[in-house]
PDB file of C-alpha atoms in Angstrom:
ATOM      1  CA  UNK A  58     -24.471  -1.323  43.985  1.00 45.00           C
ATOM      2  CA  UNK A  59     -20.530  -2.703  44.840  1.00 53.00           C
ATOM      3  CA  UNK A  60     -19.352  -1.637  47.241  1.00 55.00           C
ATOM      4  CA  UNK A  61     -16.093  -1.186  45.210  1.00 57.00           C
ATOM      5  CA  UNK A  62     -17.903   1.416  43.063  1.00 62.00           C
ATOM      6  CA  UNK A  63     -18.564   3.881  45.998  1.00 67.00           C
ATOM      7  CA  UNK A  64     -15.111   3.812  46.968  1.00 80.00           C
ATOM      8  CA  UNK A  65     -13.797   4.479  43.291  1.00 86.00           C
ATOM      9  CA  UNK A  66     -13.913   8.156  41.723  1.00 89.00           C
ATOM     10  CA  UNK A  67     -14.737   8.606  38.568  1.00 89.00           C
ATOM     11  CA  UNK A  68     -12.149   6.824  37.033  1.00 88.00           C
ATOM     12  CA  UNK A  69     -11.624   9.445  33.534  1.00 90.00           C
ATOM     13  CA  UNK A  70     -10.895  11.702  36.009  1.00 92.00           C
ATOM     14  CA  UNK A  71      -7.572   9.346  37.278  1.00 92.00           C
ATOM     15  CA  UNK A  72      -6.469   9.218  33.364  1.00 92.00           C
ATOM     16  CA  UNK A  73      -6.719  12.343  33.054  1.00 92.00           C
ATOM     17  CA  UNK A  74      -4.323  12.671  36.685  1.00 91.00           C
ATOM     18  CA  UNK A  75      -1.960  10.234  34.557  1.00 91.00           C
ATOM     19  CA  UNK A  76      -1.798  12.289  31.483  1.00 90.00           C
ATOM     20  CA  UNK A  77      -0.858  15.529  33.363  1.00 89.00           C
ATOM     21  CA  UNK A  78       1.506  13.759  35.701  1.00 89.00           C
ATOM     22  CA  UNK A  79       3.276  12.773  32.844  1.00 89.00           C
ATOM     23  CA  UNK A  80       2.756  15.273  29.998  1.00 86.00           C
ATOM     24  CA  UNK A  81       3.997  17.730  33.060  1.00 86.00           C
ATOM     25  CA  UNK A  82       0.900  20.502  32.181  1.00 86.00           C
ATOM     26  CA  UNK A  83      -2.575  20.518  32.279  1.00 88.00           C
ATOM     27  CA  UNK A  84      -1.670  21.974  28.517  1.00 87.00           C
ATOM     28  CA  UNK A  85       0.216  18.787  27.377  1.00 87.00           C
ATOM     29  CA  UNK A  86      -1.503  16.138  29.380  1.00 87.00           C
ATOM     30  CA  UNK A  87      -4.788  18.698  26.835  1.00 88.00           C
ATOM     31  CA  UNK A  88      -3.212  18.227  23.324  1.00 86.00           C
ATOM     32  CA  UNK A  89      -2.383  14.623  24.335  1.00 85.00           C
ATOM     33  CA  UNK A  90      -6.041  13.720  25.254  1.00 85.00           C
ATOM     34  CA  UNK A  91      -7.797  16.457  22.478  1.00 84.00           C
ATOM     35  CA  UNK A  92      -9.797  18.380  25.263  1.00 87.00           C
ATOM     36  CA  UNK A  93      -9.391  21.457  26.739  1.00 89.00           C
ATOM     37  CA  UNK A  94      -6.877  22.901  29.240  1.00 89.00           C
ATOM     38  CA  UNK A  95      -9.665  23.967  30.893  1.00 91.00           C
ATOM     39  CA  UNK A  96     -10.906  19.865  31.177  1.00 90.00           C
ATOM     40  CA  UNK A  97      -7.862  18.436  32.402  1.00 90.00           C
ATOM     41  CA  UNK A  98      -8.204  20.982  35.378  1.00 91.00           C
ATOM     42  CA  UNK A  99     -11.656  20.506  36.061  1.00 93.00           C
ATOM     43  CA  UNK A 100     -10.806  16.719  35.771  1.00 92.00           C
ATOM     44  CA  UNK A 101      -8.029  17.259  38.924  1.00 92.00           C
ATOM     45  CA  UNK A 102      -9.751  19.429  41.059  1.00 93.00           C
ATOM     46  CA  UNK A 103     -12.976  16.657  40.621  1.00 93.00           C
ATOM     47  CA  UNK A 104     -10.217  14.240  42.022  1.00 92.00           C
ATOM     48  CA  UNK A 105      -8.769  16.436  44.359  1.00 91.00           C
ATOM     49  CA  UNK A 106     -11.737  17.406  46.202  1.00 93.00           C
ATOM     50  CA  UNK A 107     -12.902  13.870  45.652  1.00 92.00           C
ATOM     51  CA  UNK A 108      -9.955  13.088  47.528  1.00 91.00           C
ATOM     52  CA  UNK A 109      -9.365  16.055  50.022  1.00 92.00           C
ATOM     53  CA  UNK A 110      -5.823  16.716  49.207  1.00 92.00           C
ATOM     54  CA  UNK A 111      -4.034  18.877  46.285  1.00 92.00           C
ATOM     55  CA  UNK A 112      -2.726  16.210  43.470  1.00 92.00           C
ATOM     56  CA  UNK A 113       0.073  19.198  41.766  1.00 90.00           C
ATOM     57  CA  UNK A 114       1.863  22.395  43.648  1.00 87.00           C
ATOM     58  CA  UNK A 115       0.670  24.856  39.793  1.00 77.00           C
ATOM     59  CA  UNK A 116       3.294  26.428  39.233  1.00 68.00           C
ATOM     60  CA  UNK A 117       3.272  28.926  36.688  1.00 56.00           C
ATOM     61  CA  UNK A 118       5.765  27.380  33.758  1.00 66.00           C
ATOM     62  CA  UNK A 119       5.218  22.854  35.497  1.00 71.00           C
ATOM     63  CA  UNK A 120       4.124  21.111  37.339  1.00 80.00           C
ATOM     64  CA  UNK A 121       5.054  19.177  41.006  1.00 87.00           C
ATOM     65  CA  UNK A 122       2.852  16.746  42.482  1.00 90.00           C
ATOM     66  CA  UNK A 123       2.722  17.638  46.028  1.00 92.00           C
ATOM     67  CA  UNK A 124       3.237  15.127  48.786  1.00 92.00           C
ATOM     68  CA  UNK A 125       0.068  13.039  47.659  1.00 92.00           C
ATOM     69  CA  UNK A 126       0.569  13.462  43.802  1.00 89.00           C
ATOM     70  CA  UNK A 127       4.094  11.161  44.413  1.00 91.00           C
ATOM     71  CA  UNK A 128       1.876   8.767  46.241  1.00 92.00           C
ATOM     72  CA  UNK A 129      -0.419   8.056  43.931  1.00 91.00           C
ATOM     73  CA  UNK A 130       1.186   8.384  40.769  1.00 90.00           C
ATOM     74  CA  UNK A 131       2.621   4.696  40.289  1.00 91.00           C
ATOM     75  CA  UNK A 132      -0.528   2.732  41.713  1.00 90.00           C
ATOM     76  CA  UNK A 133      -2.998   5.059  39.201  1.00 91.00           C
ATOM     77  CA  UNK A 134      -0.460   4.548  36.013  1.00 89.00           C
ATOM     78  CA  UNK A 135       0.342   0.536  36.564  1.00 90.00           C
ATOM     79  CA  UNK A 136      -3.486   0.598  37.634  1.00 90.00           C
ATOM     80  CA  UNK A 137      -4.351   2.521  33.445  1.00 88.00           C
ATOM     81  CA  UNK A 138      -2.099  -0.414  32.510  1.00 87.00           C
ATOM     82  CA  UNK A 139      -2.902  -3.092  34.035  1.00 88.00           C
ATOM     83  CA  UNK A 140      -6.743  -2.915  32.566  1.00 88.00           C
ATOM     84  CA  UNK A 141      -5.800  -1.679  29.166  1.00 84.00           C
ATOM     85  CA  UNK A 142      -3.491  -4.807  28.433  1.00 82.00           C
ATOM     86  CA  UNK A 143      -6.956  -6.093  30.166  1.00 85.00           C
ATOM     87  CA  UNK A 144      -9.274  -4.493  27.073  1.00 81.00           C
ATOM     88  CA  UNK A 145      -6.892  -5.535  24.761  1.00 74.00           C
ATOM     89  CA  UNK A 146      -6.858  -9.180  25.112  1.00 74.00           C
ATOM     90  CA  UNK A 147     -10.811  -8.960  25.164  1.00 76.00           C
ATOM     91  CA  UNK A 148     -10.866  -6.005  22.509  1.00 67.00           C
ATOM     92  CA  UNK A 149     -11.564  -8.262  18.454  1.00 59.00           C
ATOM     93  CA  UNK A 150      -8.660  -8.106  16.386  1.00 58.00           C
ATOM     94  CA  UNK A 151      -8.747  -5.399  13.448  1.00 64.00           C
ATOM     95  CA  UNK A 152      -9.177  -6.807   9.982  1.00 67.00           C
ATOM     96  CA  UNK A 153      -4.909  -7.911   9.315  1.00 76.00           C
ATOM     97  CA  UNK A 154      -3.401  -6.487   6.785  1.00 84.00           C
ATOM     98  CA  UNK A 155      -2.882  -7.671   3.129  1.00 90.00           C
ATOM     99  CA  UNK A 156       0.239  -7.316   1.873  1.00 92.00           C
ATOM    100  CA  UNK A 157       0.123  -7.774  -2.552  1.00 95.00           C
ATOM    101  CA  UNK A 158       3.532  -7.341  -4.305  1.00 96.00           C
ATOM    102  CA  UNK A 159       3.858  -6.334  -7.826  1.00 95.00           C
ATOM    103  CA  UNK A 160       6.524  -4.574 -10.288  1.00 93.00           C
ATOM    104  CA  UNK A 161       6.364  -1.218 -11.199  1.00 91.00           C
ATOM    105  CA  UNK A 162       5.009  -1.457 -14.648  1.00 92.00           C
ATOM    106  CA  UNK A 163       1.551  -3.946 -13.491  1.00 94.00           C
ATOM    107  CA  UNK A 164       1.142  -1.453 -10.388  1.00 94.00           C
ATOM    108  CA  UNK A 165       1.557   1.708 -12.207  1.00 93.00           C
ATOM    109  CA  UNK A 166      -1.412   0.525 -15.473  1.00 94.00           C
ATOM    110  CA  UNK A 167      -3.268  -1.692 -13.603  1.00 95.00           C
ATOM    111  CA  UNK A 168      -2.564  -2.451  -9.468  1.00 95.00           C
ATOM    112  CA  UNK A 169      -3.009   0.739  -8.282  1.00 94.00           C
ATOM    113  CA  UNK A 170      -6.550   2.470 -10.238  1.00 92.00           C
ATOM    114  CA  UNK A 171      -7.961  -1.554  -9.033  1.00 93.00           C
ATOM    115  CA  UNK A 172      -7.408  -1.369  -4.895  1.00 94.00           C
ATOM    116  CA  UNK A 173      -8.852   2.176  -5.222  1.00 93.00           C
ATOM    117  CA  UNK A 174     -12.447   1.169  -6.895  1.00 93.00           C
ATOM    118  CA  UNK A 175     -11.478  -2.560  -3.979  1.00 93.00           C
ATOM    119  CA  UNK A 176     -11.146   0.648  -0.257  1.00 92.00           C
ATOM    120  CA  UNK A 177     -14.318   2.040  -1.823  1.00 90.00           C
ATOM    121  CA  UNK A 178     -16.371  -1.620  -1.780  1.00 91.00           C
ATOM    122  CA  UNK A 179     -18.147  -3.126   1.242  1.00 88.00           C
ATOM    123  CA  UNK A 180     -15.054  -5.547   1.454  1.00 88.00           C
ATOM    124  CA  UNK A 181     -12.632  -3.116   1.821  1.00 89.00           C
ATOM    125  CA  UNK A 182      -9.597  -3.977   4.300  1.00 88.00           C
ATOM    126  CA  UNK A 183      -6.460  -3.132   5.740  1.00 89.00           C
ATOM    127  CA  UNK A 184      -3.648  -3.009   2.204  1.00 92.00           C
ATOM    128  CA  UNK A 185       0.441  -2.733   1.814  1.00 92.00           C
ATOM    129  CA  UNK A 186       1.274  -2.839  -1.494  1.00 94.00           C
ATOM    130  CA  UNK A 187       5.200  -3.925  -2.648  1.00 94.00           C
ATOM    131  CA  UNK A 188       6.959  -2.925  -5.689  1.00 93.00           C
ATOM    132  CA  UNK A 189       9.261  -4.898  -7.071  1.00 90.00           C
ATOM    133  CA  UNK A 190      10.632  -5.430 -10.000  1.00 87.00           C
ATOM    134  CA  UNK A 191      12.994  -8.497  -9.317  1.00 86.00           C
ATOM    135  CA  UNK A 192      11.030 -12.502  -9.561  1.00 84.00           C
ATOM    136  CA  UNK A 193      12.503 -13.476  -7.034  1.00 85.00           C
ATOM    137  CA  UNK A 194      11.611 -10.732  -4.259  1.00 90.00           C
ATOM    138  CA  UNK A 195       7.466 -11.048  -5.609  1.00 92.00           C
ATOM    139  CA  UNK A 196       7.821 -14.488  -4.287  1.00 91.00           C
ATOM    140  CA  UNK A 197       8.265 -13.437  -0.862  1.00 90.00           C
ATOM    141  CA  UNK A 198       6.910 -15.703   2.254  1.00 88.00           C
ATOM    142  CA  UNK A 199       5.816 -11.891   3.484  1.00 89.00           C
ATOM    143  CA  UNK A 200       3.665 -10.963   0.769  1.00 92.00           C
ATOM    144  CA  UNK A 201       0.115 -12.556   0.983  1.00 93.00           C
ATOM    145  CA  UNK A 202      -0.471 -11.943  -2.611  1.00 95.00           C
ATOM    146  CA  UNK A 203       1.765 -11.522  -5.992  1.00 96.00           C
ATOM    147  CA  UNK A 204       1.225 -10.692  -9.919  1.00 96.00           C
ATOM    148  CA  UNK A 205       4.509 -12.123 -11.305  1.00 95.00           C
ATOM    149  CA  UNK A 206       5.418 -12.431 -15.073  1.00 93.00           C
ATOM    150  CA  UNK A 207       5.600 -16.563 -15.776  1.00 92.00           C
ATOM    151  CA  UNK A 208       4.214 -18.509 -18.104  1.00 91.00           C
ATOM    152  CA  UNK A 209       2.898 -20.793 -15.470  1.00 93.00           C
ATOM    153  CA  UNK A 210       1.929 -20.311 -11.941  1.00 94.00           C
ATOM    154  CA  UNK A 211       4.787 -20.804 -10.001  1.00 92.00           C
ATOM    155  CA  UNK A 212       5.516 -24.111  -7.117  1.00 91.00           C
ATOM    156  CA  UNK A 213       3.784 -23.882  -3.704  1.00 89.00           C
ATOM    157  CA  UNK A 214       1.709 -21.224  -4.615  1.00 92.00           C
ATOM    158  CA  UNK A 215      -1.696 -21.362  -6.094  1.00 93.00           C
ATOM    159  CA  UNK A 216      -3.075 -18.899  -8.602  1.00 94.00           C
ATOM    160  CA  UNK A 217      -4.612 -17.548 -11.870  1.00 95.00           C
ATOM    161  CA  UNK A 218      -4.122 -16.021 -15.444  1.00 95.00           C
ATOM    162  CA  UNK A 219      -4.522 -12.197 -15.058  1.00 94.00           C
ATOM    163  CA  UNK A 220      -4.033 -11.587 -18.476  1.00 93.00           C
ATOM    164  CA  UNK A 221      -1.885 -13.346 -22.204  1.00 93.00           C
ATOM    165  CA  UNK A 222       1.205 -10.617 -22.991  1.00 92.00           C
ATOM    166  CA  UNK A 223       1.082  -8.987 -26.624  1.00 92.00           C
ATOM    167  CA  UNK A 224       3.226  -6.616 -26.988  1.00 93.00           C
ATOM    168  CA  UNK A 225       2.903  -4.092 -29.715  1.00 94.00           C
ATOM    169  CA  UNK A 226       4.178  -0.194 -31.013  1.00 96.00           C
ATOM    170  CA  UNK A 227       3.193   2.534 -29.317  1.00 96.00           C
ATOM    171  CA  UNK A 228       3.736   5.924 -29.301  1.00 97.00           C
ATOM    172  CA  UNK A 229       0.431   9.270 -29.200  1.00 97.00           C
ATOM    173  CA  UNK A 230      -1.685   9.892 -32.516  1.00 97.00           C
ATOM    174  CA  UNK A 231       0.734  12.847 -32.454  1.00 96.00           C
ATOM    175  CA  UNK A 232       3.515  10.470 -32.822  1.00 95.00           C
ATOM    176  CA  UNK A 233       2.414   8.230 -34.714  1.00 95.00           C
ATOM    177  CA  UNK A 234       2.199  10.762 -37.471  1.00 95.00           C
ATOM    178  CA  UNK A 235       5.727  11.758 -37.718  1.00 94.00           C
ATOM    179  CA  UNK A 236       6.407   7.827 -37.760  1.00 93.00           C
ATOM    180  CA  UNK A 237       4.670   7.437 -40.928  1.00 93.00           C
ATOM    181  CA  UNK A 238       5.917  10.943 -42.002  1.00 93.00           C
ATOM    182  CA  UNK A 239       9.198  10.067 -41.084  1.00 92.00           C
ATOM    183  CA  UNK A 240      10.332   7.284 -39.340  1.00 89.00           C
ATOM    184  CA  UNK A 241      13.858   7.917 -38.736  1.00 90.00           C
ATOM    185  CA  UNK A 242      12.375  11.093 -36.519  1.00 91.00           C
ATOM    186  CA  UNK A 243      10.896   8.787 -34.019  1.00 94.00           C
ATOM    187  CA  UNK A 244      13.481   6.721 -31.435  1.00 96.00           C
ATOM    188  CA  UNK A 245      13.328   3.451 -30.575  1.00 96.00           C
ATOM    189  CA  UNK A 246      12.245   3.965 -26.560  1.00 96.00           C
ATOM    190  CA  UNK A 247      14.493   1.160 -24.688  1.00 94.00           C
ATOM    191  CA  UNK A 248      15.078   0.632 -20.984  1.00 91.00           C
ATOM    192  CA  UNK A 249      17.074  -2.220 -19.211  1.00 87.00           C
ATOM    193  CA  UNK A 250      16.344  -5.173 -18.377  1.00 85.00           C
ATOM    194  CA  UNK A 251      15.525  -6.184 -14.485  1.00 79.00           C
ATOM    195  CA  UNK A 252      14.885 -10.154 -15.099  1.00 79.00           C
ATOM    196  CA  UNK A 253      16.316 -13.002 -17.839  1.00 81.00           C
ATOM    197  CA  UNK A 254      12.407 -13.502 -19.436  1.00 82.00           C
ATOM    198  CA  UNK A 255      11.921  -9.556 -20.030  1.00 86.00           C
ATOM    199  CA  UNK A 256      11.172  -7.927 -23.513  1.00 89.00           C
ATOM    200  CA  UNK A 257      12.798  -4.375 -25.130  1.00 90.00           C
ATOM    201  CA  UNK A 258      13.832  -3.244 -28.457  1.00 91.00           C
ATOM    202  CA  UNK A 259      16.870  -5.723 -27.962  1.00 89.00           C
ATOM    203  CA  UNK A 260      15.253  -8.093 -27.691  1.00 89.00           C
ATOM    204  CA  UNK A 261      11.502  -7.743 -29.946  1.00 88.00           C
ATOM    205  CA  UNK A 262      14.069  -7.566 -32.993  1.00 87.00           C
ATOM    206  CA  UNK A 263      15.777 -10.800 -32.792  1.00 87.00           C
ATOM    207  CA  UNK A 264      12.032 -12.964 -32.406  1.00 86.00           C
ATOM    208  CA  UNK A 265      10.623  -9.976 -35.113  1.00 85.00           C
ATOM    209  CA  UNK A 266      12.813 -10.721 -38.298  1.00 79.00           C
ATOM    210  CA  UNK A 267      11.115  -8.484 -40.315  1.00 82.00           C
ATOM    211  CA  UNK A 268      10.013  -4.939 -38.831  1.00 84.00           C
ATOM    212  CA  UNK A 269       9.767  -1.010 -39.935  1.00 87.00           C
ATOM    213  CA  UNK A 270      10.835  -0.186 -36.336  1.00 90.00           C
ATOM    214  CA  UNK A 271      14.857  -2.394 -36.356  1.00 89.00           C
ATOM    215  CA  UNK A 272      17.354   0.793 -36.946  1.00 88.00           C
ATOM    216  CA  UNK A 273      15.991   3.290 -35.826  1.00 92.00           C
ATOM    217  CA  UNK A 274      17.509   5.381 -33.254  1.00 94.00           C
ATOM    218  CA  UNK A 275      17.281   4.289 -29.101  1.00 94.00           C
ATOM    219  CA  UNK A 276      16.517   6.641 -26.318  1.00 95.00           C
ATOM    220  CA  UNK A 277      17.148   4.888 -22.803  1.00 95.00           C
ATOM    221  CA  UNK A 278      14.479   5.081 -20.597  1.00 94.00           C
ATOM    222  CA  UNK A 279      15.150   5.197 -16.127  1.00 92.00           C
ATOM    223  CA  UNK A 280      12.224   2.717 -16.420  1.00 90.00           C
ATOM    224  CA  UNK A 281       9.558   0.308 -18.265  1.00 91.00           C
ATOM    225  CA  UNK A 282       6.669   3.140 -16.987  1.00 92.00           C
ATOM    226  CA  UNK A 283       9.699   6.244 -18.107  1.00 94.00           C
ATOM    227  CA  UNK A 284       9.117   5.175 -21.628  1.00 95.00           C
ATOM    228  CA  UNK A 285       5.395   4.361 -21.518  1.00 95.00           C
ATOM    229  CA  UNK A 286       5.597   7.961 -20.445  1.00 95.00           C
ATOM    230  CA  UNK A 287       7.207   8.671 -23.418  1.00 96.00           C
ATOM    231  CA  UNK A 288       5.718   7.650 -25.853  1.00 96.00           C
ATOM    232  CA  UNK A 289       2.299   9.035 -24.093  1.00 96.00           C
ATOM    233  CA  UNK A 290       4.114  12.620 -24.822  1.00 96.00           C
ATOM    234  CA  UNK A 291       5.043  11.403 -29.130  1.00 95.00           C
ATOM    235  CA  UNK A 292       9.093  11.948 -27.733  1.00 95.00           C
ATOM    236  CA  UNK A 293       8.763   8.355 -29.595  1.00 96.00           C
ATOM    237  CA  UNK A 294       7.658   4.951 -29.621  1.00 97.00           C
ATOM    238  CA  UNK A 295       7.793   2.694 -26.966  1.00 96.00           C
ATOM    239  CA  UNK A 296       6.509  -1.329 -27.138  1.00 94.00           C
ATOM    240  CA  UNK A 297       2.870  -1.658 -24.528  1.00 93.00           C
ATOM    241  CA  UNK A 298       2.390  -4.761 -22.852  1.00 93.00           C
ATOM    242  CA  UNK A 299      -1.694  -4.498 -24.877  1.00 93.00           C
ATOM    243  CA  UNK A 300      -2.533  -6.039 -21.570  1.00 92.00           C
ATOM    244  CA  UNK A 301      -2.057  -3.993 -19.312  1.00 92.00           C
ATOM    245  CA  UNK A 302      -2.144  -0.552 -21.473  1.00 94.00           C
ATOM    246  CA  UNK A 303      -6.118  -0.978 -22.497  1.00 93.00           C
ATOM    247  CA  UNK A 304      -7.518   1.710 -21.032  1.00 93.00           C
ATOM    248  CA  UNK A 305      -4.958   3.722 -22.988  1.00 95.00           C
ATOM    249  CA  UNK A 306      -4.761   2.157 -25.921  1.00 95.00           C
ATOM    250  CA  UNK A 307      -8.968   1.752 -25.347  1.00 95.00           C
ATOM    251  CA  UNK A 308      -9.042   6.252 -24.937  1.00 96.00           C
ATOM    252  CA  UNK A 309      -7.037   6.613 -27.550  1.00 96.00           C
ATOM    253  CA  UNK A 310      -3.540   8.005 -26.271  1.00 96.00           C
ATOM    254  CA  UNK A 311      -2.214   5.988 -27.527  1.00 96.00           C
ATOM    255  CA  UNK A 312      -1.744   4.252 -30.646  1.00 96.00           C
ATOM    256  CA  UNK A 313      -0.937   0.839 -32.050  1.00 95.00           C
ATOM    257  CA  UNK A 314       2.068   1.619 -35.125  1.00 93.00           C
ATOM    258  CA  UNK A 315       1.817  -2.677 -35.980  1.00 80.00           C
ATOM    259  CA  UNK A 316      -0.291  -5.306 -37.579  1.00 73.00           C
ATOM    260  CA  UNK A 317       0.117  -7.627 -35.286  1.00 79.00           C
ATOM    261  CA  UNK A 318       0.769  -7.681 -32.007  1.00 86.00           C
ATOM    262  CA  UNK A 319       3.401  -9.697 -30.738  1.00 87.00           C
ATOM    263  CA  UNK A 320       2.479 -12.945 -28.504  1.00 90.00           C
ATOM    264  CA  UNK A 321       5.684 -13.833 -26.225  1.00 88.00           C
ATOM    265  CA  UNK A 322       3.676 -16.631 -24.580  1.00 89.00           C
ATOM    266  CA  UNK A 323       4.282 -15.248 -21.093  1.00 92.00           C
ATOM    267  CA  UNK A 324       1.395 -13.789 -18.554  1.00 93.00           C
ATOM    268  CA  UNK A 325       0.879 -12.231 -15.690  1.00 95.00           C
ATOM    269  CA  UNK A 326      -0.771 -14.586 -13.199  1.00 96.00           C
ATOM    270  CA  UNK A 327      -2.088 -13.429  -9.807  1.00 96.00           C
ATOM    271  CA  UNK A 328      -0.882 -15.697  -7.260  1.00 95.00           C
ATOM    272  CA  UNK A 329      -1.310 -16.048  -3.483  1.00 93.00           C
ATOM    273  CA  UNK A 330      -1.519 -17.764  -0.618  1.00 87.00           C
ATOM    274  CA  UNK A 331      -3.481 -18.101   2.526  1.00 75.00           C
ATOM    275  CA  UNK A 332      -2.897 -17.720   5.923  1.00 70.00           C
ATOM    276  CA  UNK A 333      -5.719 -18.024   8.162  1.00 66.00           C
ATOM    277  CA  UNK A 334      -5.839 -15.135  10.062  1.00 60.00           C
ATOM    278  CA  UNK A 335      -6.154 -13.519   6.264  1.00 64.00           C
ATOM    279  CA  UNK A 336      -8.409 -16.031   4.058  1.00 77.00           C
ATOM    280  CA  UNK A 337     -11.631 -14.158   3.545  1.00 84.00           C
ATOM    281  CA  UNK A 338      -9.607 -10.630   2.940  1.00 87.00           C
ATOM    282  CA  UNK A 339      -7.687 -12.683  -0.199  1.00 89.00           C
ATOM    283  CA  UNK A 340      -9.956 -13.958  -1.148  1.00 90.00           C
ATOM    284  CA  UNK A 341     -11.794 -11.140  -0.910  1.00 91.00           C
ATOM    285  CA  UNK A 342     -10.101  -9.009  -2.541  1.00 92.00           C
ATOM    286  CA  UNK A 343      -8.891 -12.607  -5.652  1.00 92.00           C
ATOM    287  CA  UNK A 344     -12.845 -11.926  -6.535  1.00 93.00           C
ATOM    288  CA  UNK A 345     -12.851  -8.312  -6.649  1.00 93.00           C
ATOM    289  CA  UNK A 346      -9.329  -8.321  -8.900  1.00 93.00           C
ATOM    290  CA  UNK A 347     -10.356 -10.401 -11.678  1.00 90.00           C
ATOM    291  CA  UNK A 348     -14.426  -9.277 -11.658  1.00 86.00           C
ATOM    292  CA  UNK A 349     -12.056  -6.395 -12.223  1.00 62.00           C
TER     293      UNK A 349
END
């Protein structure tokens, strides 16, 4: 056996000594190390027995290092720091975090439920989401993946079309009945546009020349998602992106109030930029999102 091993105390006693000295008490060190106070006291006593010297003056409320404890303080701290640094360099890196960006509507009604199933899958990796309604922020270099509303894949990015956009007036089944009985009693649930190519009720009326929804009162909502929430409550009529709200439409929570949806010529594109340290994780997440 190497003679150095014979001349060293158990290394865990040095960890306990450094923690107790830095924390100022056995109880604080115990909390930091996730052990009992008795375990800390036992390790310190073991080190003191090995050294043949007391390391602390044990007061009622605090620990004060003895001359021997003060003499050991810096060398032990530096040795542990050096060891930790060496181990960090050798240790296998953890999976990098993927950053995926989407607007609020896509996030709420489409993305989050799919990220949940991905997190439960064998391909799971750390993911950070960014919700931005400004298209320029979605295509930030800090994002690995972005779901964008556009008519083509943005330049400089790779991507595929996730779903074409079709818009339709919708409300809850109760709201649909109210509209059938008295159309004027159901307001149009409108929202502010955050980008020039967003479509709200004003743009809808410009594109659809003849519609039973022309002239109905409007109720301003805080966001597109809020308008859908109000429609689910039967408060009014929202413009639904049928692909995003497929689950709500199929389940019958929302009912379409028009014969044919409006095809906008745009869609939602899954776009990405591969980086060396995230290539495999990006591929796994793309496969999962497109399979869904």
